[in-house]
Coordinates of N, CA and C and ligand atoms in Angstrom, one line a residue:
X1178 N 103.3 104.3 87.9 CA 103.2 105.5 88.8 C 104.6 105.8 89.3
X1179 N 104.9 107.1 89.4 CA 106.3 107.6 89.7 C 106.3 108.5 90.9
X1180 N 107.5 108.7 91.4 CA 107.6 109.6 92.6 C 106.9 110.9 92.3
X1181 N 107.0 111.5 91.1 CA 106.5 112.8 90.8 C 105.0 112.8 91.0
X1182 N 104.3 111.7 91.0 CA 102.9 111.7 91.1 C 102.4 111.7 92.6
X1183 N 103.4 111.5 93.5 CA 103.0 111.6 94.9 C 103.6 112.9 95.4
X1184 N 102.7 113.8 95.8 CA 103.1 115.1 96.3 C 103.7 115.0 97.7
X1185 N 104.7 115.9 97.9 CA 105.1 116.0 99.3 C 106.6 115.8 99.5
X1186 N 107.1 116.3 100.6 CA 108.5 116.3 100.8 C 109.1 114.9 101.1
X1187 N 108.2 114.0 101.7 CA 108.7 112.6 101.9 C 109.0 111.9 100.6
X1188 N 108.1 112.0 99.7 CA 108.3 111.4 98.4 C 109.6 112.0 97.7
X1189 N 109.8 113.3 97.9 CA 110.9 113.9 97.3 C 112.2 113.4 97.9
X1190 N 112.2 113.3 99.2 CA 113.5 112.8 99.9 C 113.7 111.4 99.5
X1191 N 112.7 110.6 99.5 CA 112.9 109.1 99.2 C 113.4 109.0 97.7
X1192 N 112.8 109.8 96.8 CA 113.3 109.7 95.4 C 114.8 109.9 95.4
X1193 N 115.2 111.0 96.1 CA 116.6 111.4 96.1 C 117.5 110.2 96.6
X1194 N 117.0 109.6 97.7 CA 117.8 108.5 98.3 C 117.8 107.2 97.4
X1195 N 116.7 106.9 96.9 CA 116.6 105.6 96.1 C 117.5 105.7 94.9
X1196 N 117.7 106.9 94.3 CA 118.4 107.1 93.1 C 119.9 107.4 93.4
X1197 N 120.2 107.5 94.7 CA 121.6 107.8 95.0 C 122.2 106.6 95.7
X1198 N 123.5 106.7 96.1 CA 124.1 105.6 96.9 C 123.8 105.7 98.4
X1199 N 123.0 106.7 98.7 CA 122.8 106.9 100.2 C 121.6 106.1 100.7
X1200 N 121.1 105.2 99.9 CA 120.0 104.3 100.4 C 120.5 103.6 101.7
X1201 N 119.6 103.6 102.7 CA 120.0 102.9 103.9 C 119.2 101.6 104.0
X1202 N 119.4 100.8 105.1 CA 118.9 99.5 105.1 C 117.4 99.4 105.5
X1203 N 116.9 100.4 106.2 CA 115.5 100.3 106.7 C 114.9 101.7 106.7
X1204 N 113.7 101.7 106.2 CA 112.9 102.9 106.2 C 111.6 102.6 106.9
X1205 N 111.1 103.5 107.7 CA 109.8 103.4 108.4 C 108.9 104.5 107.9
X1206 N 107.8 104.0 107.3 CA 106.8 104.9 106.8 C 105.6 104.9 107.7
X1207 N 105.3 106.0 108.4 CA 104.2 106.0 109.3 C 103.2 107.1 108.9
X1208 N 102.0 106.9 109.4 CA 100.9 107.9 109.1 C 99.6 107.2 109.1
X1209 N 98.5 108.0 109.0 CA 97.2 107.4 109.0 C 97.0 106.5 107.8
X1210 N 96.0 105.6 107.9 CA 95.7 104.7 106.8 C 95.2 105.5 105.6
X1211 N 95.6 105.0 104.4 CA 95.1 105.6 103.2 C 95.9 106.9 102.7
X1212 N 97.1 107.0 103.3 CA 97.9 108.2 102.9 C 98.9 107.9 101.8
X1213 N 98.9 106.6 101.3 CA 99.8 106.3 100.2 C 101.1 105.7 100.6
X1214 N 101.2 105.3 101.9 CA 102.5 104.7 102.4 C 102.9 103.5 101.5
X1215 N 101.9 102.6 101.3 CA 102.2 101.4 100.5 C 102.6 101.7 99.1
X1216 N 101.9 102.6 98.5 CA 102.2 103.0 97.1 C 103.6 103.6 97.1
X1217 N 104.0 104.4 98.0 CA 105.3 105.0 98.1 C 106.4 103.9 98.2
X1218 N 106.1 103.0 99.1 CA 107.1 101.9 99.4 C 107.3 101.1 98.1
X1219 N 106.2 100.8 97.4 CA 106.3 100.1 96.1 C 107.0 100.8 95.0
X1220 N 106.8 102.2 95.0 CA 107.6 103.0 94.0 C 109.1 102.9 94.4
X1221 N 109.4 103.0 95.6 CA 110.8 102.9 96.1 C 111.4 101.6 95.6
X1222 N 110.6 100.5 95.8 CA 111.1 99.2 95.5 C 111.4 99.1 94.0
X1223 N 110.5 99.7 93.2 CA 110.7 99.7 91.7 C 111.9 100.5 91.3
X1224 N 112.1 101.6 92.1 CA 113.2 102.5 91.8 C 114.5 101.8 92.0
X1225 N 114.5 100.9 93.1 CA 115.8 100.2 93.5 C 116.1 99.1 92.5
X1226 N 115.1 98.5 91.9 CA 115.3 97.4 91.0 C 115.3 97.8 89.5
X1227 N 114.8 99.0 89.2 CA 114.6 99.4 87.8 C 115.9 99.5 87.1
X1228 N 115.9 99.0 85.8 CA 117.1 99.0 85.0 C 117.2 100.2 84.0
X1229 N 116.3 101.1 84.1 CA 116.3 102.2 83.2 C 117.5 103.1 83.4
X1230 N 118.0 103.7 82.4 CA 119.1 104.7 82.5 C 118.5 106.1 82.7
X1231 N 117.2 106.2 82.5 CA 116.5 107.5 82.7 C 115.9 107.6 84.1
X1232 N 114.7 108.2 84.1 CA 114.0 108.3 85.4 C 113.6 106.9 85.9
X1233 N 113.8 106.7 87.2 CA 113.4 105.4 87.8 C 112.4 105.7 88.8
X1234 N 111.4 104.8 89.0 CA 111.1 103.7 88.2 C 110.5 104.1 86.8
X1235 N 110.8 103.3 85.8 CA 110.3 103.6 84.5 C 109.0 102.9 84.3
X1236 N 108.7 101.8 85.0 CA 107.5 101.0 84.9 C 107.4 100.2 83.6
X1237 N 108.4 100.2 82.8 CA 108.3 99.4 81.5 C 109.4 98.4 81.4
X1238 N 110.5 98.6 82.1 CA 111.6 97.6 82.0 C 111.2 96.3 82.6
X1239 N 111.9 95.2 82.3 CA 111.5 93.9 82.8 C 111.4 93.9 84.4
X1240 N 112.3 94.5 85.1 CA 112.3 94.5 86.5 C 111.0 95.2 87.0
X1241 N 110.7 96.4 86.5 CA 109.5 97.1 86.9 C 108.3 96.3 86.6
X1242 N 108.3 95.6 85.4 CA 107.1 94.8 85.0 C 106.9 93.7 86.0
X1243 N 108.0 93.0 86.4 CA 107.9 91.9 87.3 C 107.3 92.4 88.6
X1244 N 107.8 93.6 89.1 CA 107.2 94.1 90.3 C 105.8 94.4 90.2
X1245 N 105.4 95.1 89.1 CA 104.0 95.5 89.0 C 103.1 94.3 88.9
X1246 N 103.6 93.2 88.4 CA 102.7 92.0 88.3 C 102.9 91.1 89.5
X1247 N 103.7 91.5 90.5 CA 103.9 90.8 91.7 C 104.8 89.5 91.6
X1248 N 105.7 89.6 90.6 CA 106.5 88.4 90.3 C 108.0 88.6 90.4
X1249 N 108.4 89.6 91.0 CA 109.9 89.8 91.1 C 110.4 88.9 92.2
X1250 N 111.4 88.0 91.8 CA 111.9 87.0 92.8 C 112.6 87.6 94.0
X1251 N 113.1 88.8 93.9 CA 113.9 89.4 95.0 C 113.1 90.4 95.8
X1252 N 111.8 90.4 95.5 CA 110.9 91.3 96.3 C 110.1 90.5 97.2
X1253 N 110.1 90.8 98.5 CA 109.3 90.1 99.5 C 108.3 91.0 100.2
X1254 N 107.1 90.6 100.2 CA 106.1 91.4 100.9 C 105.5 90.6 102.1
X1255 N 105.6 91.2 103.3 CA 104.9 90.6 104.4 C 103.6 91.4 104.7
X1256 N 102.5 90.6 104.7 CA 101.2 91.3 104.8 C 100.4 90.5 105.8
X1257 N 100.2 91.0 107.0 CA 99.6 90.2 108.0 C 98.1 90.0 107.8
X1258 N 97.6 88.8 108.1 CA 96.1 88.7 108.2 C 95.7 89.3 109.6
X1259 N 96.3 88.7 110.6 CA 96.0 89.3 111.9 C 97.2 89.9 112.6
X1260 N 98.3 89.1 112.6 CA 99.5 89.6 113.2 C 100.7 89.0 112.5
X1261 N 101.9 89.5 112.6 CA 103.1 88.9 112.1 C 103.8 88.3 113.3
X1262 N 103.9 87.0 113.3 CA 104.5 86.3 114.4 C 106.0 86.0 114.1
X1263 N 106.6 85.5 115.2 CA 108.1 85.2 115.1 C 108.4 84.2 114.0
X1264 N 107.5 83.3 113.7 CA 107.8 82.3 112.6 C 107.8 83.0 111.3
X1265 N 106.9 84.0 111.1 CA 106.9 84.7 109.8 C 108.2 85.5 109.6
X1266 N 108.7 86.0 110.7 CA 110.0 86.8 110.6 C 111.2 85.8 110.4
X1267 N 111.1 84.6 111.0 CA 112.2 83.6 110.8 C 112.2 83.2 109.3
X1268 N 111.0 82.9 108.8 CA 110.9 82.6 107.4 C 111.5 83.7 106.5
X1269 N 111.2 84.9 106.8 CA 111.7 86.0 106.1 C 113.2 86.0 106.1
X1270 N 113.8 85.9 107.3 CA 115.3 85.9 107.5 C 115.9 84.8 106.7
X1271 N 115.2 83.6 106.7 CA 115.8 82.5 105.9 C 115.8 82.8 104.4
X1272 N 114.7 83.5 103.9 CA 114.7 83.9 102.5 C 115.8 84.9 102.2
X1273 N 116.1 85.7 103.2 CA 117.1 86.8 102.9 C 118.5 86.2 102.9
X1274 N 118.7 85.0 103.5 CA 120.0 84.4 103.6 C 120.4 83.7 102.2
X1275 N 119.4 83.6 101.4 CA 119.7 83.1 100.0 C 120.0 84.3 99.1
X1276 N 121.0 84.1 98.3 CA 121.4 85.2 97.4 C 120.3 85.7 96.5
X1277 N 120.2 87.0 96.2 CA 119.1 87.4 95.3 C 119.3 86.7 94.0
X1278 N 118.1 86.5 93.3 CA 118.2 85.8 92.0 C 118.6 86.7 90.9
X1279 N 118.0 87.8 90.8 CA 118.2 88.7 89.7 C 118.9 90.0 90.0
X1280 N 118.6 90.6 91.1 CA 119.1 91.9 91.5 C 120.3 91.7 92.4
X1281 N 120.8 92.9 92.8 CA 121.9 92.8 93.7 C 121.5 92.7 95.2
X1282 N 120.2 92.9 95.4 CA 119.6 92.9 96.8 C 118.2 92.4 96.8
X1283 N 117.8 92.1 98.0 CA 116.3 91.9 98.3 C 115.7 93.2 98.7
X1284 N 114.5 93.4 98.4 CA 113.7 94.5 99.0 C 112.5 93.9 99.7
X1285 N 112.4 94.3 100.9 CA 111.3 93.8 101.8 C 110.3 94.9 102.1
X1286 N 109.1 94.7 101.9 CA 108.0 95.6 102.4 C 107.2 94.9 103.5
X1287 N 107.2 95.4 104.7 CA 106.4 94.8 105.7 C 105.2 95.7 106.0
X1288 N 104.1 95.3 105.5 CA 102.9 96.1 105.7 C 102.4 95.9 107.1
X1289 N 101.8 96.9 107.6 CA 101.3 96.8 109.0 C 102.3 96.3 109.9
X1290 N 103.5 96.9 109.9 CA 104.6 96.4 110.7 C 104.2 96.5 112.2
X1291 N 103.2 97.4 112.5 CA 102.8 97.5 113.9 C 102.0 96.3 114.3
X1292 N 101.7 95.4 113.4 CA 101.0 94.1 113.8 C 102.1 93.0 114.1
X1293 N 103.3 93.4 114.1 CA 104.4 92.4 114.5 C 104.3 92.2 116.0
X1294 N 104.3 90.9 116.4 CA 104.4 90.7 117.9 C 105.8 91.2 118.4
X1295 N 105.9 91.4 119.7 CA 107.1 91.9 120.3 C 108.2 90.9 120.0
X1296 N 107.9 89.6 120.0 CA 108.8 88.5 119.8 C 109.3 88.6 118.3
X1297 N 108.4 88.9 117.4 CA 108.7 89.0 116.0 C 109.6 90.2 115.8
X1298 N 109.3 91.3 116.4 CA 110.2 92.5 116.3 C 111.6 92.2 116.8
X1299 N 111.7 91.5 117.9 CA 113.0 91.2 118.4 C 113.8 90.3 117.5
X1300 N 113.0 89.4 116.8 CA 113.7 88.5 115.9 C 114.2 89.3 114.6
X1301 N 113.5 90.3 114.3 CA 113.8 91.2 113.1 C 115.0 92.1 113.4
X1302 N 115.1 92.4 114.7 CA 116.0 93.5 115.1 C 117.5 93.3 114.6
X1303 N 117.9 92.0 114.8 CA 119.3 91.8 114.4 C 119.5 91.9 112.9
X1304 N 118.5 91.5 112.2 CA 118.7 91.6 110.7 C 118.6 93.1 110.3
X1305 N 117.9 93.9 111.0 CA 117.8 95.3 110.7 C 119.2 95.9 111.0
X1306 N 119.8 95.4 112.1 CA 121.1 96.0 112.5 C 122.2 95.6 111.6
X1307 N 122.2 94.3 111.2 CA 123.3 93.9 110.4 C 122.7 93.0 109.3
X1308 N 122.1 93.6 108.3 CA 121.5 92.9 107.2 C 122.6 92.1 106.4
X1309 N 122.2 90.9 105.9 CA 123.2 90.2 105.1 C 123.2 90.7 103.7
X1310 N 124.0 91.7 103.5 CA 124.1 92.3 102.1 C 123.3 93.6 102.1
X1311 N 123.2 94.1 100.8 CA 122.6 95.5 100.7 C 121.0 95.5 100.7
X1312 N 120.4 94.5 101.4 CA 119.0 94.5 101.4 C 118.4 95.7 102.0
X1313 N 117.2 96.1 101.5 CA 116.5 97.3 102.0 C 115.1 96.9 102.5
X1314 N 114.8 97.4 103.7 CA 113.5 97.2 104.3 C 112.6 98.4 104.3
X1315 N 111.3 98.2 104.0 CA 110.4 99.3 104.2 C 109.3 98.8 105.2
X1316 N 109.3 99.4 106.3 CA 108.2 99.1 107.3 C 107.1 100.1 107.3
X1317 N 105.9 99.6 107.1 CA 104.8 100.5 107.0 C 103.9 100.4 108.3
X1318 N 103.6 101.5 108.9 CA 102.9 101.4 110.2 C 102.0 102.6 110.4
X1319 N 100.8 102.3 110.9 CA 99.9 103.4 111.3 C 100.1 103.8 112.8
X1320 N 100.4 102.7 113.6 CA 100.6 102.9 115.1 C 102.1 102.8 115.4
X1321 N 102.8 103.9 115.4 CA 104.2 103.8 115.7 C 104.4 103.4 117.1
X1322 N 103.5 103.6 118.0 CA 103.7 103.3 119.4 C 103.7 101.7 119.6
X1323 N 103.2 101.0 118.6 CA 103.2 99.5 118.7 C 104.6 98.9 118.3
X1324 N 105.5 99.8 117.9 CA 106.8 99.3 117.5 C 107.8 99.5 118.6
X1325 N 108.7 98.6 118.8 CA 109.7 98.7 119.8 C 110.6 99.9 119.5
X1326 N 111.0 100.7 120.5 CA 111.9 101.8 120.2 C 113.2 101.4 119.5
X1327 N 113.6 100.2 119.8 CA 114.8 99.7 119.2 C 114.6 99.5 117.7
X1328 N 113.4 99.1 117.3 CA 113.1 98.9 115.8 C 113.1 100.3 115.2
X1329 N 112.4 101.2 115.8 CA 112.2 102.6 115.3 C 113.6 103.2 115.1
X1330 N 114.5 103.0 116.1 CA 115.8 103.7 116.0 C 116.7 103.1 114.9
X1331 N 116.3 101.9 114.4 CA 117.1 101.3 113.3 C 116.7 101.8 111.9
X1332 N 115.5 102.5 111.9 CA 115.0 102.9 110.6 C 115.1 104.4 110.4
X1333 N 115.2 104.8 109.2 CA 115.1 106.2 108.9 C 113.7 106.6 108.7
Ligands
ZN492 ZN1 112.1 100.2 85.2

């Protein structure tokens, strides 16, 4: 699946950024459930890791295939069962402190970022402000009001 298969200006802007050097450290994707936020974040992740010289993501190069099968060593997905606690965020930060295995960066997708506890958000804040290297975060949320304003302001 490629950017072109997702209609809308958000997809268009993200495609432009992922394929340029203007990619920033953190993106916040908000909106009602079922609107393709996760799909879009996953396409962005593949675009960032894809090795194709043509349109990215190509979905056929080794990096794309690893991501599609959930086996890319530099891709981290946080997916809460009930909530994301401070220990989950500390584990994440620890993983980010290790150099990427294959790519030049880690890409992190935090699903239901609005399920992070306030303590977890505070723990994440510093990493969002000064990430160790060119890591990129995608925060996905349906309830933007559940996120600390300081988190929101760090994200595009
Ligand atoms: Zn690819």
